[in-house]
Tab-separated table of C-alpha atoms and ligand atoms in Angstrom:
chain	number	residue	atom	x	y	z
A	1	MET	CA	138.536	-4.240	59.154
A	2	LEU	CA	138.001	-1.472	61.691
A	3	GLN	CA	140.970	-0.621	63.887
A	4	LYS	CA	141.304	1.091	67.277
A	5	PRO	CA	142.096	4.847	67.208
A	6	ARG	CA	145.777	5.795	66.824
A	7	GLY	CA	147.625	5.934	70.113
A	8	THR	CA	145.166	3.674	71.976
A	9	ARG	CA	145.597	0.044	73.011
A	10	ASP	CA	143.500	-3.058	73.613
A	11	PHE	CA	144.383	-5.212	76.576
A	12	LEU	CA	143.854	-8.984	76.509
A	13	PRO	CA	142.961	-10.869	79.724
A	14	GLY	CA	146.601	-11.833	80.489
A	15	GLU	CA	147.685	-8.186	80.155
A	16	MET	CA	144.831	-6.982	82.303
A	17	GLU	CA	145.717	-9.494	85.032
A	18	ALA	CA	149.337	-8.220	84.984
A	19	ARG	CA	148.160	-4.580	85.034
A	20	ARG	CA	145.744	-5.230	87.935
A	21	THR	CA	148.536	-6.948	89.920
A	22	ILE	CA	150.768	-3.866	89.607
A	23	GLU	CA	147.906	-1.447	90.116
A	24	TRP	CA	146.972	-3.259	93.321
A	25	ARG	CA	150.548	-2.933	94.686
A	26	MET	CA	150.417	0.813	94.018
A	27	ARG	CA	147.036	1.234	95.676
A	28	GLU	CA	148.056	-0.869	98.645
A	29	THR	CA	151.167	1.281	99.271
A	30	ALA	CA	149.197	4.545	99.019
A	31	ARG	CA	146.557	3.135	101.372
A	32	ARG	CA	149.126	2.411	104.057
A	33	TRP	CA	150.228	6.051	103.957
A	34	GLY	CA	146.669	7.261	104.372
A	35	TYR	CA	145.966	8.344	100.777
A	36	ARG	CA	142.319	7.704	99.858
A	37	GLU	CA	141.049	7.300	96.354
A	38	VAL	CA	139.135	10.039	94.530
A	39	CYS	CA	137.570	10.062	91.084
A	40	THR	CA	136.917	13.034	88.809
A	41	PRO	CA	135.208	13.304	85.378
A	42	GLU	CA	136.954	12.120	82.270
A	43	PHE	CA	136.187	15.470	80.606
A	44	GLU	CA	136.191	18.935	82.048
A	45	ASP	CA	135.624	22.513	80.908
A	46	LEU	CA	138.502	23.380	78.629
A	47	GLU	CA	139.234	26.447	80.737
A	48	LEU	CA	140.332	24.232	83.669
A	49	PHE	CA	143.423	23.269	81.679
A	50	THR	CA	144.074	26.492	79.749
A	51	MET	CA	143.806	28.847	82.735
A	52	ARG	CA	147.308	28.164	84.029
A	53	SER	CA	148.995	26.757	80.928
A	54	GLY	CA	147.672	29.142	78.258
A	55	GLU	CA	145.935	28.402	74.952
A	56	GLY	CA	149.073	26.643	73.609
A	57	ILE	CA	148.136	23.510	75.474
A	58	VAL	CA	145.005	23.092	73.300
A	59	GLU	CA	147.287	21.664	70.600
A	60	GLU	CA	148.118	18.758	72.891
A	61	MET	CA	144.585	18.011	74.002
A	62	TYR	CA	141.399	16.361	72.797
A	63	VAL	CA	139.138	19.388	72.730
A	64	PHE	CA	135.500	19.316	71.564
A	65	GLU	CA	132.241	21.161	71.763
A	66	ASP	CA	129.205	19.396	73.169
A	67	LYS	CA	125.659	19.788	71.832
A	68	GLY	CA	125.115	22.713	74.202
A	69	GLY	CA	128.063	24.582	72.682
A	70	ARG	CA	130.262	24.067	75.759
A	71	LYS	CA	134.048	23.829	75.116
A	72	LEU	CA	135.271	20.676	76.804
A	73	ALA	CA	138.473	18.687	76.953
A	74	LEU	CA	139.390	15.117	77.755
A	75	ARG	CA	141.651	15.418	80.802
A	76	PRO	CA	145.351	15.482	79.866
A	77	GLU	CA	146.211	14.940	83.539
A	78	ILE	CA	144.348	14.692	86.841
A	79	THR	CA	145.894	17.313	89.130
A	80	ALA	CA	143.821	20.284	87.871
A	81	SER	CA	140.649	18.181	88.208
A	82	VAL	CA	141.518	17.138	91.732
A	83	ILE	CA	142.127	20.714	92.839
A	84	ARG	CA	138.849	21.829	91.161
A	85	MET	CA	137.090	19.047	93.069
A	86	TYR	CA	138.802	20.109	96.289
A	87	ILE	CA	137.373	23.609	95.884
A	88	ASN	CA	133.907	22.337	94.889
A	89	GLU	CA	133.545	19.608	97.526
A	90	ALA	CA	136.148	19.701	100.283
A	91	LYS	CA	137.399	23.237	100.871
A	92	VAL	CA	136.483	23.094	104.526
A	93	ALA	CA	137.722	19.547	105.214
A	94	PRO	CA	140.486	19.269	107.853
A	95	LYS	CA	143.950	19.563	106.322
A	96	PRO	CA	146.009	18.040	105.081
A	97	LEU	CA	143.968	16.052	102.580
A	98	ARG	CA	145.698	12.934	101.302
A	99	TRP	CA	144.151	11.790	98.017
A	100	CYS	CA	145.163	9.339	95.336
A	101	TYR	CA	143.822	8.279	91.936
A	102	PHE	CA	144.255	5.762	89.183
A	103	ALA	CA	142.781	7.147	85.968
A	104	ASP	CA	143.225	7.429	82.250
A	105	CYS	CA	144.421	10.671	80.631
A	106	PHE	CA	144.362	11.813	77.002
A	107	ARG	CA	147.058	13.730	75.157
A	108	TYR	CA	147.201	14.357	71.445
A	109	GLU	CA	150.840	13.337	71.000
A	110	ARG	CA	152.820	11.530	68.342
A	111	PRO	CA	152.478	7.878	69.498
A	112	GLN	CA	155.507	5.641	69.983
A	113	LYS	CA	156.587	2.988	72.436
A	114	GLY	CA	155.718	4.309	75.911
A	115	ARG	CA	153.904	7.340	74.502
A	116	TYR	CA	150.167	6.941	73.962
A	117	ARG	CA	147.166	9.130	73.341
A	118	GLN	CA	145.257	7.311	76.066
A	119	PHE	CA	147.411	6.354	79.089
A	120	TRP	CA	146.943	5.746	82.784
A	121	GLN	CA	148.359	7.591	85.745
A	122	PHE	CA	148.599	6.535	89.348
A	123	GLY	CA	148.953	9.716	91.302
A	124	VAL	CA	148.583	11.365	94.689
A	125	GLU	CA	147.841	14.917	95.780
A	126	LEU	CA	148.614	16.146	99.277
A	127	ILE	CA	146.592	19.310	99.797
A	128	GLY	CA	147.090	21.897	102.510
A	129	ALA	CA	150.529	21.033	103.993
A	130	ASP	CA	153.233	23.602	103.182
A	131	THR	CA	156.308	22.164	104.879
A	132	ALA	CA	159.539	20.378	104.142
A	133	GLN	CA	158.046	17.249	105.719
A	134	ALA	CA	155.117	17.355	103.309
A	135	ASP	CA	157.482	17.616	100.325
A	136	ALA	CA	159.530	14.755	101.732
A	137	GLU	CA	156.450	12.570	102.391
A	138	VAL	CA	155.308	12.869	98.783
A	139	ILE	CA	158.734	12.016	97.351
A	140	THR	CA	159.195	9.121	99.796
A	141	LEU	CA	155.751	7.731	98.911
A	142	ALA	CA	156.546	7.984	95.188
A	143	ALA	CA	159.699	5.988	95.776
A	144	GLU	CA	157.873	3.380	97.860
A	145	ILE	CA	155.144	2.934	95.266
A	146	LEU	CA	157.709	2.450	92.517
A	147	ASN	CA	159.666	0.037	94.732
A	148	ALA	CA	156.462	-1.987	95.356
A	149	THR	CA	156.103	-2.503	91.592
A	150	GLY	CA	159.629	-3.885	91.238
A	151	VAL	CA	160.672	-1.399	88.547
A	152	THR	CA	164.277	-0.174	88.590
A	153	TYR	CA	164.606	3.583	88.299
A	154	ASP	CA	166.569	6.735	89.106
A	155	LEU	CA	164.873	9.401	91.192
A	156	LYS	CA	165.922	13.027	90.695
A	157	VAL	CA	164.866	15.758	93.032
A	158	GLY	CA	165.247	19.477	92.438
A	159	HIS	CA	163.776	22.854	93.270
A	160	LEU	CA	162.569	25.545	90.866
A	161	SER	CA	163.773	28.406	93.065
A	162	PHE	CA	167.389	28.005	91.837
A	163	MET	CA	166.471	28.513	88.187
A	164	ARG	CA	163.907	31.167	88.943
A	165	ASN	CA	166.388	33.145	90.927
A	166	LEU	CA	168.794	33.169	88.031
A	167	LEU	CA	166.057	34.080	85.585
A	168	LYS	CA	164.337	36.679	87.745
A	169	ASP	CA	165.438	39.720	85.703
A	170	LEU	CA	163.876	38.368	82.521
A	171	GLU	CA	160.216	38.924	81.446
A	172	TYR	CA	157.919	36.107	82.524
A	173	PRO	CA	157.316	34.732	78.970
A	174	THR	CA	161.087	34.646	78.404
A	175	GLN	CA	161.563	32.851	81.719
A	176	ARG	CA	159.108	30.237	80.553
A	177	ARG	CA	160.918	29.824	77.254
A	178	MET	CA	164.202	29.317	79.033
A	179	MET	CA	162.673	26.793	81.439
A	180	ALA	CA	161.269	24.896	78.446
A	181	PHE	CA	164.830	24.712	76.950
A	182	LEU	CA	166.096	23.390	80.288
A	183	ASP	CA	163.206	20.916	80.577
A	184	LYS	CA	164.127	19.493	77.175
A	185	LYS	CA	167.882	19.668	77.963
A	186	ASP	CA	168.220	21.821	74.834
A	187	PHE	CA	171.377	23.633	76.052
A	188	ASP	CA	172.257	24.881	72.579
A	189	GLY	CA	168.856	26.471	72.192
A	190	LEU	CA	169.248	28.031	75.628
A	191	LYS	CA	172.776	29.370	74.977
A	192	ASN	CA	171.936	30.791	71.528
A	193	THR	CA	168.828	32.543	72.784
A	194	LEU	CA	170.555	34.073	75.807
A	195	GLU	CA	173.561	35.094	73.657
A	196	SER	CA	171.184	36.889	71.301
A	197	MET	CA	169.823	38.741	74.344
A	198	ASN	CA	173.375	39.659	75.442
A	199	ARG	CA	173.168	37.394	78.471
A	200	PRO	CA	175.676	34.607	77.762
A	201	ASP	CA	176.632	34.667	81.492
A	202	LEU	CA	173.140	33.468	82.348
A	203	GLY	CA	173.384	30.592	79.894
A	204	MET	CA	176.626	29.427	81.566
A	205	SER	CA	175.090	29.663	85.098
A	206	LEU	CA	171.920	27.779	84.037
A	207	ILE	CA	173.915	24.978	82.429
A	208	SER	CA	176.223	24.675	85.438
A	209	LEU	CA	173.152	24.513	87.645
A	210	SER	CA	171.639	21.794	85.516
A	211	GLU	CA	174.781	19.754	85.823
A	212	CYS	CA	175.259	20.273	89.521
A	213	HIS	CA	174.284	17.576	92.039
A	214	ASP	CA	175.359	19.212	95.263
A	215	LEU	CA	173.261	21.539	97.412
A	216	THR	CA	176.101	23.785	98.596
A	217	GLU	CA	177.367	24.241	95.028
A	218	ALA	CA	173.865	24.936	93.773
A	219	PHE	CA	173.377	27.698	96.343
A	220	GLU	CA	176.709	29.175	95.222
A	221	ILE	CA	175.581	29.227	91.576
A	222	ALA	CA	172.076	30.511	92.118
A	223	GLY	CA	172.634	33.090	94.886
A	224	THR	CA	170.416	33.764	97.861
A	225	ILE	CA	167.248	31.786	97.863
A	226	PRO	CA	164.528	32.323	100.492
A	227	GLU	CA	163.545	28.625	100.460
A	228	LYS	CA	167.099	27.572	101.413
A	229	GLU	CA	166.164	26.216	104.883
A	230	ARG	CA	163.204	24.267	103.563
A	231	ILE	CA	165.266	22.714	100.788
A	232	ILE	CA	167.909	21.603	103.270
A	233	ARG	CA	165.280	20.136	105.610
A	234	THR	CA	163.510	18.279	102.747
A	235	ALA	CA	166.852	16.672	101.826
A	236	GLU	CA	167.442	15.753	105.486
A	237	CYS	CA	163.980	14.093	105.729
A	238	LEU	CA	164.661	12.108	102.519
A	239	ASP	CA	168.034	10.955	103.780
A	240	ALA	CA	166.464	9.967	107.161
A	241	ALA	CA	163.798	7.954	105.317
A	242	GLY	CA	166.503	6.139	103.344
A	243	VAL	CA	165.178	7.315	99.964
A	244	GLU	CA	167.620	6.730	97.110
A	245	TYR	CA	167.734	9.873	94.974
A	246	SER	CA	170.089	12.345	93.383
A	247	LEU	CA	169.770	16.103	93.425
A	248	ASN	CA	169.142	17.698	90.038
A	249	PHE	CA	168.592	21.408	89.644
A	250	GLY	CA	167.930	21.221	85.940
A	251	ILE	CA	164.427	19.794	86.413
A	252	ALA	CA	162.001	22.409	85.072
A	253	ARG	CA	158.834	20.247	84.615
A	254	GLY	CA	156.641	20.734	81.551
A	255	LEU	CA	153.489	21.793	83.382
A	256	ASP	CA	153.228	25.357	84.569
A	257	TYR	CA	151.844	25.164	88.026
A	258	TYR	CA	154.858	24.090	90.042
A	259	THR	CA	156.163	26.473	92.666
A	260	GLY	CA	159.016	24.810	94.531
A	261	MET	CA	160.290	21.297	94.989
A	262	VAL	CA	160.062	19.168	91.810
A	263	PHE	CA	161.067	15.585	91.115
A	264	GLU	CA	161.119	13.003	88.329
A	265	GLY	CA	161.752	9.279	88.020
A	266	PHE	CA	163.336	7.497	85.073
A	267	ALA	CA	163.197	3.767	84.325
A	268	GLN	CA	166.649	2.374	83.754
A	269	ASN	CA	165.698	0.002	80.906
A	270	LEU	CA	163.519	2.259	78.728
A	271	GLY	CA	164.553	4.296	75.754
A	272	ALA	CA	163.394	7.791	74.792
A	273	GLU	CA	160.153	7.660	76.792
A	274	ASN	CA	161.808	6.658	80.054
A	275	GLN	CA	160.222	9.190	82.392
A	276	ILE	CA	157.894	7.156	84.633
A	277	LEU	CA	157.187	9.731	87.314
A	278	GLY	CA	156.741	13.473	87.614
A	279	GLY	CA	155.647	15.696	90.448
A	280	GLY	CA	156.284	18.559	92.785
A	281	ALA	CA	154.857	21.299	94.962
A	282	TYR	CA	152.351	23.625	93.326
A	283	ARG	CA	149.541	26.110	93.769
A	284	LEU	CA	146.453	25.960	91.575
A	285	ALA	CA	143.438	26.377	93.873
A	286	HIS	CA	143.441	30.227	93.810
A	287	LEU	CA	143.139	30.186	90.016
A	288	PHE	CA	139.924	28.180	90.217
A	289	GLY	CA	138.284	30.450	92.750
A	290	GLY	CA	139.520	28.802	95.905
A	291	ASP	CA	141.994	29.595	98.663
A	292	ASP	CA	145.698	29.777	97.809
A	293	VAL	CA	146.321	26.346	99.322
A	294	ALA	CA	149.771	24.791	98.932
A	295	SER	CA	149.740	21.303	97.469
A	296	CYS	CA	152.218	18.705	96.461
A	297	GLY	CA	151.795	15.564	94.393
A	298	PHE	CA	153.001	13.327	91.627
A	299	ALA	CA	151.784	11.008	88.906
A	300	ILE	CA	153.311	7.774	87.764
A	301	GLY	CA	153.024	6.813	84.129
A	302	PHE	CA	151.450	3.425	84.709
A	303	ASP	CA	151.884	2.176	81.148
A	304	ARG	CA	155.571	3.022	81.123
A	305	VAL	CA	156.034	1.094	84.367
A	306	MET	CA	154.324	-1.901	82.718
A	307	VAL	CA	156.617	-1.603	79.652
A	308	SER	CA	159.637	-1.411	81.940
A	309	LEU	CA	158.549	-4.466	83.933
A	310	GLY	CA	158.049	-6.567	80.791
A	311	ASP	CA	156.535	-9.995	81.361
A	312	ILE	CA	155.785	-10.066	85.033
A	313	GLN	CA	155.383	-13.279	86.942
A	314	HIS	CA	152.080	-13.357	88.736
A	315	LYS	CA	150.518	-16.241	90.566
A	316	LYS	CA	148.664	-18.506	88.159
A	317	GLU	CA	145.052	-19.172	89.041
A	318	THR	CA	143.827	-22.778	89.369
A	319	VAL	CA	141.118	-23.515	86.768
A	320	VAL	CA	138.521	-26.269	87.067
A	321	ALA	CA	136.534	-27.598	84.101
A	322	ILE	CA	133.193	-28.979	85.115
A	323	ILE	CA	132.505	-31.783	82.674
A	324	CYS	CA	129.175	-33.633	82.423
A	325	THR	CA	126.908	-35.839	80.404
A	326	ASP	CA	123.231	-35.013	79.884
A	327	GLU	CA	122.325	-37.158	82.923
A	328	GLY	CA	124.825	-35.326	85.053
A	329	ARG	CA	123.943	-31.771	84.034
A	330	ARG	CA	121.634	-30.795	86.957
A	331	GLN	CA	124.178	-32.085	89.443
A	332	ALA	CA	127.001	-30.397	87.517
A	333	LEU	CA	125.368	-26.973	87.871
A	334	LYS	CA	125.337	-27.443	91.680
A	335	VAL	CA	128.934	-28.698	91.649
A	336	ALA	CA	130.043	-25.619	89.670
A	337	ARG	CA	128.275	-23.369	92.112
A	338	THR	CA	130.008	-25.039	95.107
A	339	PHE	CA	133.452	-24.554	93.509
A	340	ARG	CA	132.720	-20.935	92.705
A	341	ASP	CA	131.422	-20.281	96.214
A	342	ALA	CA	134.767	-21.608	97.415
A	343	GLY	CA	136.446	-18.962	95.262
A	344	ILE	CA	137.709	-21.369	92.610
A	345	ARG	CA	137.500	-20.432	88.927
A	346	SER	CA	135.182	-23.024	87.334
A	347	GLU	CA	134.008	-23.237	83.779
A	348	MET	CA	131.303	-25.407	82.182
A	349	ASP	CA	130.975	-26.533	78.599
A	350	LEU	CA	128.625	-24.277	76.562
A	351	MET	CA	129.239	-25.969	73.212
A	352	GLU	CA	127.189	-29.133	73.802
A	353	ARG	CA	130.371	-31.202	73.297
A	354	GLY	CA	130.568	-34.915	74.148
A	355	LEU	CA	132.487	-36.100	77.198
A	356	GLY	CA	135.621	-36.858	75.188
A	357	ALA	CA	135.670	-33.416	73.488
A	358	GLN	CA	135.013	-31.667	76.805
A	359	LEU	CA	138.003	-33.501	78.331
A	360	ALA	CA	140.207	-32.616	75.358
A	361	HIS	CA	139.281	-28.963	75.671
A	362	ALA	CA	139.819	-29.073	79.471
A	363	SER	CA	143.328	-30.482	79.031
A	364	ARG	CA	144.229	-27.275	77.168
A	365	SER	CA	142.441	-24.784	79.375
A	366	ALA	CA	142.226	-26.163	82.926
A	367	ASP	CA	144.251	-27.726	85.746
A	368	PHE	CA	141.480	-30.105	86.964
A	369	ALA	CA	138.469	-31.718	85.415
A	370	VAL	CA	135.487	-32.572	87.632
A	371	VAL	CA	133.455	-35.179	85.778
A	372	ILE	CA	129.808	-35.838	86.509
A	373	GLY	CA	128.254	-38.668	84.508
A	374	ARG	CA	125.319	-40.867	85.323
A	375	ARG	CA	127.216	-42.866	87.920
A	376	GLU	CA	128.347	-39.706	89.802
A	377	ALA	CA	124.864	-38.128	89.539
A	378	GLU	CA	123.299	-41.233	91.096
A	379	SER	CA	125.837	-41.621	93.883
A	380	GLY	CA	126.204	-37.867	94.624
A	381	THR	CA	129.990	-38.053	94.011
A	382	VAL	CA	132.359	-36.497	91.452
A	383	THR	CA	135.375	-37.813	89.554
A	384	LEU	CA	138.305	-35.425	90.057
A	385	LYS	CA	140.989	-35.639	87.407
A	386	ASN	CA	144.282	-33.866	87.840
A	387	LEU	CA	144.994	-32.837	84.245
A	388	GLN	CA	148.712	-32.489	84.819
A	389	SER	CA	149.405	-35.884	86.442
A	390	GLY	CA	146.469	-37.713	84.795
A	391	GLU	CA	145.579	-39.143	88.211
A	392	GLN	CA	141.832	-39.496	88.848
A	393	LYS	CA	139.677	-40.466	91.825
A	394	VAL	CA	135.987	-40.724	92.691
A	395	MET	CA	135.257	-38.734	95.815
A	396	ASP	CA	132.582	-36.622	97.464
A	397	LEU	CA	132.242	-33.002	96.427
A	398	ALA	CA	133.626	-31.490	99.667
A	399	ALA	CA	136.782	-33.552	99.339
A	400	ALA	CA	137.206	-32.461	95.684
A	401	VAL	CA	136.890	-28.781	96.638
A	402	LYS	CA	139.439	-29.267	99.392
A	403	GLU	CA	141.944	-30.919	97.098
A	404	VAL	CA	141.634	-28.236	94.400
A	405	SER	CA	141.862	-25.462	97.048
A	406	ALA	CA	145.027	-27.054	98.378
A	407	ASP	CA	146.525	-26.966	94.914
A	408	GLY	CA	145.600	-23.273	94.547
A	409	ALA	CA	147.292	-22.445	97.846
A	410	ARG	CA	150.569	-24.115	96.755
B	501	LIG	P1	153.471	14.651	83.831
B	501	LIG	O1	154.958	14.605	83.996
B	501	LIG	O2	152.938	15.423	82.686
B	501	LIG	O3	152.878	15.161	85.210
B	501	LIG	O4	152.910	13.140	83.704
B	501	LIG	C1	153.237	12.195	84.649
B	501	LIG	C2	153.702	10.916	83.978
B	501	LIG	O5	152.710	10.450	83.062
B	501	LIG	C3	154.928	11.077	83.130
B	501	LIG	O6	156.119	11.030	83.924
B	501	LIG	C4	154.826	9.864	82.223
B	501	LIG	O7	155.343	8.709	82.864
B	501	LIG	C5	153.315	9.711	82.033
B	501	LIG	N1	152.936	10.187	80.712
B	501	LIG	C6	152.805	11.459	80.309
B	501	LIG	N2	152.391	11.501	79.020
B	501	LIG	C7	152.274	10.232	78.616
B	501	LIG	C8	151.895	9.586	77.382
B	501	LIG	N3	151.539	10.265	76.298
B	501	LIG	N4	151.904	8.240	77.315
B	501	LIG	C9	152.269	7.491	78.390
B	501	LIG	N5	152.607	8.040	79.596
B	501	LIG	C10	152.613	9.362	79.705
B	501	LIG	C11	151.520	15.277	85.459
B	501	LIG	O8	150.659	14.851	84.755
B	501	LIG	C12	151.269	15.950	86.772
B	501	LIG	N6	149.793	16.048	86.922
B	501	LIG	C13	151.905	15.219	87.928
B	501	LIG	C14	151.600	15.838	89.238
B	501	LIG	C15	150.678	15.420	90.131
B	501	LIG	N7	152.133	16.952	89.721
B	501	LIG	C16	151.600	17.203	90.913
B	501	LIG	N8	150.705	16.309	91.162
């Protein structure tokens, strides 16, 4: 028997209904903040992703050559594509641009619960606003979208300038290695490497910074930081908006394009793969041949949110089974259409079953049966049977639609 590729999933109708319910809540929140949906290609030139992050990232991607010999990659994330699209299509549009997306991404990772090779992100990118208010808007929106889903999480906000200030004397590749240790919370790795470089002091400062949750203290550890005022103002905006968050100056972010404020969200009830949100301020456009526009955004790991929510309760749809004899079939087709036009899910027998078998099937799959036999066909009525109570009545079609609609509204 053929199986789906490793790290991918199939979704049955019930799961898709639950996913769409949560997706809709995310979209609806973003819409209210003025973020409009964009869509980019599922694959891009490989260079789009290696330009900032280096060739190393190829290991984690689905990379292939097309028949024309072009090197392409399935997108591992959407931010780079959105910024490429901004440069191609919307460079001159009035700023700021508020965009959002819901799209699948592909990463060649070792699959486990909450970590897949194909997964979905709901994200936003705010392009062209370089202020504390912009940073705060993006964080606040992330929190509101997560709140709308009902997930319980911890939000951590930091800023790269603290770490970068401490690391500024090191070569850039070494800085990146140290940030990678910090990102993985590998403090031993960090300490050992810095000790071998005769900089144990730096290891101590970086670890203290990672464990510090107070702005004043962080400024004391990291020294003079040009972004100080902006960082204070961002925190003030977040407090004024009532966002629940904690400060965390150990956030380094895995991706390479971040320049300032960074933030992450963690679901409280998930295990190892509990990061459900990641984002921050970044600059990418200049790398792709555009202006050096400041941007800020985040992506929510949609699948992890769904795992965290577990079995969600969503409103059950009312289902009507249209049941007929041969004499009633023509009339039944019209009846089904009337129910569907009224927005009611209606299903007809396709198996040429007898009346009894149709009813038996309906009792397992529907809430109401609408029966059209010879008598109903001749009199232009229907028999409406409530499959839960067993109660049944002959009535005209409009009355039956009204009764079923009233049940759906309950
Ligand atoms: P990221 O942190 O790499 O950031 O991914 C965002 C989220 O996607 C993660 O927090 C996680 O929930 C989810 N995720 C990542 N990998 C997997 C996986 N293999 N399986 C399931 N979920 C996964 C970005 O992608 C940035 N583009 C975010 C951003 C937008 N920064 C600025 N704008």
